[in-house]
Amino acid sequence: MSRKRSSDPSDRFDYLQTLVTEFQDTDDDEAKEQVLANLANFSYDPKNMDDLRQLQVTDLFLDMLTEENENFVEFGMGGLCNLSMDKECRDLILESGGIPLVTACLSSRREETVLSAITTLMNLTTVASRPEVTGGPVVQCMLRFSRSESPRLRNLASVFLQDRCTEQQKARAEQQMQGGQQTVLGIPLPGDSAP
């Protein structure tokens, strides 16, 4: 596939369409990973948003979140993270029921995937979606991540708690955690393996 990229919008659309088609047509996981990584990178540029929406790349990324291949999940989550900064893409993710899929990525063993999931949840927060984004299990998870040894994870979780959660939500989650009512389903939490 040609690596030539042009600033001409029609050339850019054609190139992105070629990437999507290549992803759909190949059975080679390594080739799919390369295409996903490229699409995730293109999703960072606001100039590409209309084309990516038209090519339904949001759905492609959402589909990757349930794959067993951790690279597919990481690149899909990274792409969604980039797309979720755009209001129309954010709405597409919400309309597609993306919050539970993104939340499930908090259980990834890969820090990059978890960081992208946290950022995406922050970007997906609207008046209507806030109750789902800041549900009890997610708040408990963020409290635990805020105590992580990883500075990136600790800092991002702290920002989530500060910007997206009420004091009551944090207090309730803290109380449930201390009372042994951990509802963080399937999410490995920092410190759980510590002696």
mmCIF file of C-alpha atoms in Angstrom:
data_model
loop_
_atom_site.group_PDB
_atom_site.id
_atom_site.type_symbol
_atom_site.label_atom_id
_atom_site.label_comp_id
_atom_site.label_asym_id
_atom_site.label_seq_id
_atom_site.Cartn_x
_atom_site.Cartn_y
_atom_site.Cartn_z
ATOM 1 C CA MET A 1 0.000 0.000 0.000
ATOM 2 C CA SER A 2 1.286 3.434 -0.852
ATOM 3 C CA ARG A 3 2.504 5.568 2.044
ATOM 4 C CA LYS A 4 1.884 8.768 0.060
ATOM 5 C CA ARG A 5 -0.326 11.215 1.878
ATOM 6 C CA SER A 6 -1.670 14.412 0.480
ATOM 7 C CA SER A 7 -3.302 17.473 1.941
ATOM 8 C CA ASP A 8 -6.053 17.151 -0.690
ATOM 9 C CA PRO A 9 -9.183 16.127 1.262
ATOM 10 C CA SER A 10 -10.322 13.640 -1.405
ATOM 11 C CA ASP A 11 -6.872 12.000 -1.398
ATOM 12 C CA ARG A 12 -7.004 11.786 2.387
ATOM 13 C CA PHE A 13 -10.434 10.158 2.315
ATOM 14 C CA ASP A 14 -9.247 7.666 -0.322
ATOM 15 C CA TYR A 15 -6.204 6.823 1.771
ATOM 16 C CA LEU A 16 -8.277 6.289 4.930
ATOM 17 C CA GLN A 17 -10.770 4.205 2.962
ATOM 18 C CA THR A 18 -7.876 2.085 1.681
ATOM 19 C CA LEU A 19 -6.750 1.500 5.278
ATOM 20 C CA VAL A 20 -10.230 0.450 6.394
ATOM 21 C CA THR A 21 -10.613 -1.861 3.395
ATOM 22 C CA GLU A 22 -7.185 -3.369 4.028
ATOM 23 C CA PHE A 23 -8.159 -4.042 7.636
ATOM 24 C CA GLN A 24 -11.377 -5.761 6.564
ATOM 25 C CA ASP A 25 -9.778 -7.788 3.773
ATOM 26 C CA THR A 26 -6.683 -9.176 5.491
ATOM 27 C CA ASP A 27 -6.481 -12.186 7.778
ATOM 28 C CA ASP A 28 -2.955 -11.308 8.874
ATOM 29 C CA ASP A 29 -3.053 -10.097 12.504
ATOM 30 C CA GLU A 30 0.208 -8.188 12.144
ATOM 31 C CA ALA A 31 -1.133 -6.285 9.124
ATOM 32 C CA LYS A 32 -4.370 -5.559 11.023
ATOM 33 C CA GLU A 33 -2.367 -4.229 13.980
ATOM 34 C CA GLN A 34 -0.418 -1.901 11.660
ATOM 35 C CA VAL A 35 -3.628 -0.601 10.074
ATOM 36 C CA LEU A 36 -5.265 -0.090 13.482
ATOM 37 C CA ALA A 37 -2.209 1.814 14.713
ATOM 38 C CA ASN A 38 -2.339 4.019 11.608
ATOM 39 C CA LEU A 39 -6.065 4.667 11.986
ATOM 40 C CA ALA A 40 -5.568 5.497 15.675
ATOM 41 C CA ASN A 41 -2.894 8.024 14.688
ATOM 42 C CA PHE A 42 -5.132 9.570 12.017
ATOM 43 C CA SER A 43 -7.929 9.864 14.578
ATOM 44 C CA TYR A 44 -5.785 12.362 16.477
ATOM 45 C CA ASP A 45 -6.112 14.980 13.715
ATOM 46 C CA PRO A 46 -9.381 16.972 13.718
ATOM 47 C CA LYS A 47 -9.109 17.311 9.912
ATOM 48 C CA ASN A 48 -9.815 13.592 9.607
ATOM 49 C CA MET A 49 -12.926 13.416 11.814
ATOM 50 C CA ASP A 50 -15.551 13.727 9.069
ATOM 51 C CA ASP A 51 -13.828 11.078 6.946
ATOM 52 C CA LEU A 52 -13.386 8.717 9.889
ATOM 53 C CA ARG A 53 -17.049 9.096 10.851
ATOM 54 C CA GLN A 54 -18.146 8.454 7.263
ATOM 55 C CA LEU A 55 -15.973 5.322 7.166
ATOM 56 C CA GLN A 56 -17.476 4.162 10.497
ATOM 57 C CA VAL A 57 -14.068 3.890 12.125
ATOM 58 C CA THR A 58 -15.705 4.537 15.506
ATOM 59 C CA ASP A 59 -17.538 1.209 15.180
ATOM 60 C CA LEU A 60 -14.365 -0.528 14.049
ATOM 61 C CA PHE A 61 -12.520 0.708 17.162
ATOM 62 C CA LEU A 62 -15.435 -0.278 19.424
ATOM 63 C CA ASP A 63 -15.404 -3.762 17.891
ATOM 64 C CA MET A 64 -11.709 -4.099 18.790
ATOM 65 C CA LEU A 65 -12.392 -3.657 22.514
ATOM 66 C CA THR A 66 -13.770 -7.180 22.807
ATOM 67 C CA GLU A 67 -10.970 -8.900 20.878
ATOM 68 C CA GLU A 68 -8.611 -11.335 22.604
ATOM 69 C CA ASN A 69 -5.595 -9.824 20.827
ATOM 70 C CA GLU A 70 -4.316 -7.230 23.310
ATOM 71 C CA ASN A 71 -2.753 -5.146 20.536
ATOM 72 C CA PHE A 72 -6.156 -4.845 18.839
ATOM 73 C CA VAL A 73 -7.657 -3.716 22.141
ATOM 74 C CA GLU A 74 -4.845 -1.234 22.827
ATOM 75 C CA PHE A 75 -4.993 0.354 19.356
ATOM 76 C CA GLY A 76 -8.800 0.358 19.330
ATOM 77 C CA MET A 77 -8.885 1.996 22.747
ATOM 78 C CA GLY A 78 -6.238 4.524 21.694
ATOM 79 C CA GLY A 79 -8.212 5.375 18.571
ATOM 80 C CA LEU A 80 -11.433 5.811 20.551
ATOM 81 C CA CYS A 81 -9.577 8.002 23.011
ATOM 82 C CA ASN A 82 -8.534 10.288 20.150
ATOM 83 C CA LEU A 83 -11.975 10.263 18.509
ATOM 84 C CA SER A 84 -13.782 10.933 21.789
ATOM 85 C CA MET A 85 -12.320 14.453 21.848
ATOM 86 C CA ASP A 86 -14.619 15.277 18.908
ATOM 87 C CA LYS A 87 -18.213 16.012 19.978
ATOM 88 C CA GLU A 88 -19.848 14.140 17.092
ATOM 89 C CA CYS A 89 -17.600 11.117 17.561
ATOM 90 C CA ARG A 90 -18.250 11.229 21.302
ATOM 91 C CA ASP A 91 -21.969 11.112 20.615
ATOM 92 C CA LEU A 92 -21.495 8.167 18.224
ATOM 93 C CA ILE A 93 -19.578 6.263 20.905
ATOM 94 C CA LEU A 94 -22.306 6.976 23.468
ATOM 95 C CA GLU A 95 -25.110 6.020 21.050
ATOM 96 C CA SER A 96 -23.308 2.747 20.293
ATOM 97 C CA GLY A 97 -23.283 1.783 23.978
ATOM 98 C CA GLY A 98 -19.557 2.384 24.251
ATOM 99 C CA ILE A 99 -19.311 3.149 27.980
ATOM 100 C CA PRO A 100 -19.450 -0.501 29.181
ATOM 101 C CA LEU A 101 -16.919 -1.516 26.506
ATOM 102 C CA VAL A 102 -14.552 1.272 27.543
ATOM 103 C CA THR A 103 -15.084 0.528 31.243
ATOM 104 C CA ALA A 104 -14.184 -3.118 30.636
ATOM 105 C CA CYS A 105 -10.800 -1.938 29.331
ATOM 106 C CA LEU A 106 -9.961 -0.690 32.827
ATOM 107 C CA SER A 107 -9.163 -4.346 33.549
ATOM 108 C CA SER A 108 -6.457 -4.528 30.888
ATOM 109 C CA ARG A 109 -2.991 -5.602 31.972
ATOM 110 C CA ARG A 110 -1.592 -2.934 29.657
ATOM 111 C CA GLU A 111 -1.156 0.472 31.212
ATOM 112 C CA GLU A 112 -1.556 2.274 27.849
ATOM 113 C CA THR A 113 -4.956 0.666 27.357
ATOM 114 C CA VAL A 114 -6.048 1.615 30.880
ATOM 115 C CA LEU A 115 -4.827 5.204 30.479
ATOM 116 C CA SER A 116 -6.708 5.524 27.177
ATOM 117 C CA ALA A 117 -9.834 4.057 28.797
ATOM 118 C CA ILE A 118 -9.730 6.561 31.682
ATOM 119 C CA THR A 119 -9.210 9.485 29.300
ATOM 120 C CA THR A 120 -12.000 8.248 27.037
ATOM 121 C CA LEU A 121 -14.401 7.974 29.987
ATOM 122 C CA MET A 122 -13.561 11.550 30.909
ATOM 123 C CA ASN A 123 -14.221 12.647 27.308
ATOM 124 C CA LEU A 124 -17.519 10.707 27.217
ATOM 125 C CA THR A 125 -18.885 12.494 30.267
ATOM 126 C CA THR A 126 -22.015 14.501 29.481
ATOM 127 C CA VAL A 127 -24.943 15.453 31.685
ATOM 128 C CA ALA A 128 -26.787 12.361 30.439
ATOM 129 C CA SER A 129 -23.855 9.928 30.608
ATOM 130 C CA ARG A 130 -22.360 11.067 33.931
ATOM 131 C CA PRO A 131 -24.274 8.537 36.089
ATOM 132 C CA GLU A 132 -22.961 5.652 33.978
ATOM 133 C CA VAL A 133 -19.417 7.030 33.656
ATOM 134 C CA THR A 134 -19.147 7.613 37.396
ATOM 135 C CA GLY A 135 -20.941 4.504 38.630
ATOM 136 C CA GLY A 136 -19.800 2.917 41.889
ATOM 137 C CA PRO A 137 -17.450 0.300 40.390
ATOM 138 C CA VAL A 138 -15.691 2.919 38.255
ATOM 139 C CA VAL A 139 -15.238 5.288 41.202
ATOM 140 C CA GLN A 140 -13.835 2.452 43.331
ATOM 141 C CA CYS A 141 -11.486 1.562 40.515
ATOM 142 C CA MET A 142 -10.286 5.162 40.207
ATOM 143 C CA LEU A 143 -9.734 5.360 43.959
ATOM 144 C CA ARG A 144 -7.551 2.272 43.773
ATOM 145 C CA PHE A 145 -5.743 3.508 40.644
ATOM 146 C CA SER A 146 -5.101 6.816 42.444
ATOM 147 C CA ARG A 147 -2.894 4.805 44.836
ATOM 148 C CA SER A 148 -0.986 3.053 42.049
ATOM 149 C CA GLU A 149 2.786 2.979 41.945
ATOM 150 C CA SER A 150 2.574 4.219 38.346
ATOM 151 C CA PRO A 151 2.685 8.035 38.371
ATOM 152 C CA ARG A 152 0.779 8.257 35.076
ATOM 153 C CA LEU A 153 -2.027 6.007 36.287
ATOM 154 C CA ARG A 154 -2.110 7.603 39.734
ATOM 155 C CA ASN A 155 -2.273 11.143 38.322
ATOM 156 C CA LEU A 156 -4.891 10.435 35.660
ATOM 157 C CA ALA A 157 -7.138 8.581 38.116
ATOM 158 C CA SER A 158 -6.804 11.506 40.539
ATOM 159 C CA VAL A 159 -7.848 13.941 37.799
ATOM 160 C CA PHE A 160 -10.862 11.720 36.991
ATOM 161 C CA LEU A 161 -11.891 11.688 40.660
ATOM 162 C CA GLN A 162 -11.430 15.437 41.007
ATOM 163 C CA ASP A 163 -13.126 16.460 37.752
ATOM 164 C CA ARG A 164 -15.850 13.842 37.295
ATOM 165 C CA CYS A 165 -16.887 12.638 40.779
ATOM 166 C CA THR A 166 -18.709 14.265 43.653
ATOM 167 C CA GLU A 167 -17.418 14.103 47.212
ATOM 168 C CA GLN A 168 -20.417 11.904 48.075
ATOM 169 C CA GLN A 169 -19.539 9.418 45.309
ATOM 170 C CA LYS A 170 -15.939 9.221 46.497
ATOM 171 C CA ALA A 171 -16.964 8.830 50.142
ATOM 172 C CA ARG A 172 -19.522 6.123 49.305
ATOM 173 C CA ALA A 173 -17.000 4.203 47.172
ATOM 174 C CA GLU A 174 -14.359 4.512 49.897
ATOM 175 C CA GLN A 175 -16.839 3.249 52.500
ATOM 176 C CA GLN A 176 -17.856 0.288 50.312
ATOM 177 C CA MET A 177 -14.212 -0.612 49.739
ATOM 178 C CA GLN A 178 -13.474 -0.521 53.479
ATOM 179 C CA GLY A 179 -16.600 -2.571 54.176
ATOM 180 C CA GLY A 180 -15.473 -5.243 51.754
ATOM 181 C CA GLN A 181 -18.205 -4.444 49.215
ATOM 182 C CA GLN A 182 -15.901 -4.232 46.262
ATOM 183 C CA THR A 183 -17.970 -4.091 43.121
ATOM 184 C CA VAL A 184 -15.113 -3.489 40.736
ATOM 185 C CA LEU A 185 -15.936 -6.415 38.515
ATOM 186 C CA GLY A 186 -12.885 -8.011 36.957
ATOM 187 C CA ILE A 187 -10.678 -4.955 37.321
ATOM 188 C CA PRO A 188 -7.211 -5.772 38.663
ATOM 189 C CA LEU A 189 -6.320 -3.075 41.077
ATOM 190 C CA PRO A 190 -2.893 -1.735 41.963
ATOM 191 C CA GLY A 191 -1.663 -3.058 45.259
ATOM 192 C CA ASP A 192 -3.775 -6.225 45.227
ATOM 193 C CA SER A 193 -0.705 -8.336 44.575
ATOM 194 C CA ALA A 194 1.419 -6.489 47.112
ATOM 195 C CA PRO A 195 2.257 -8.407 50.322
#
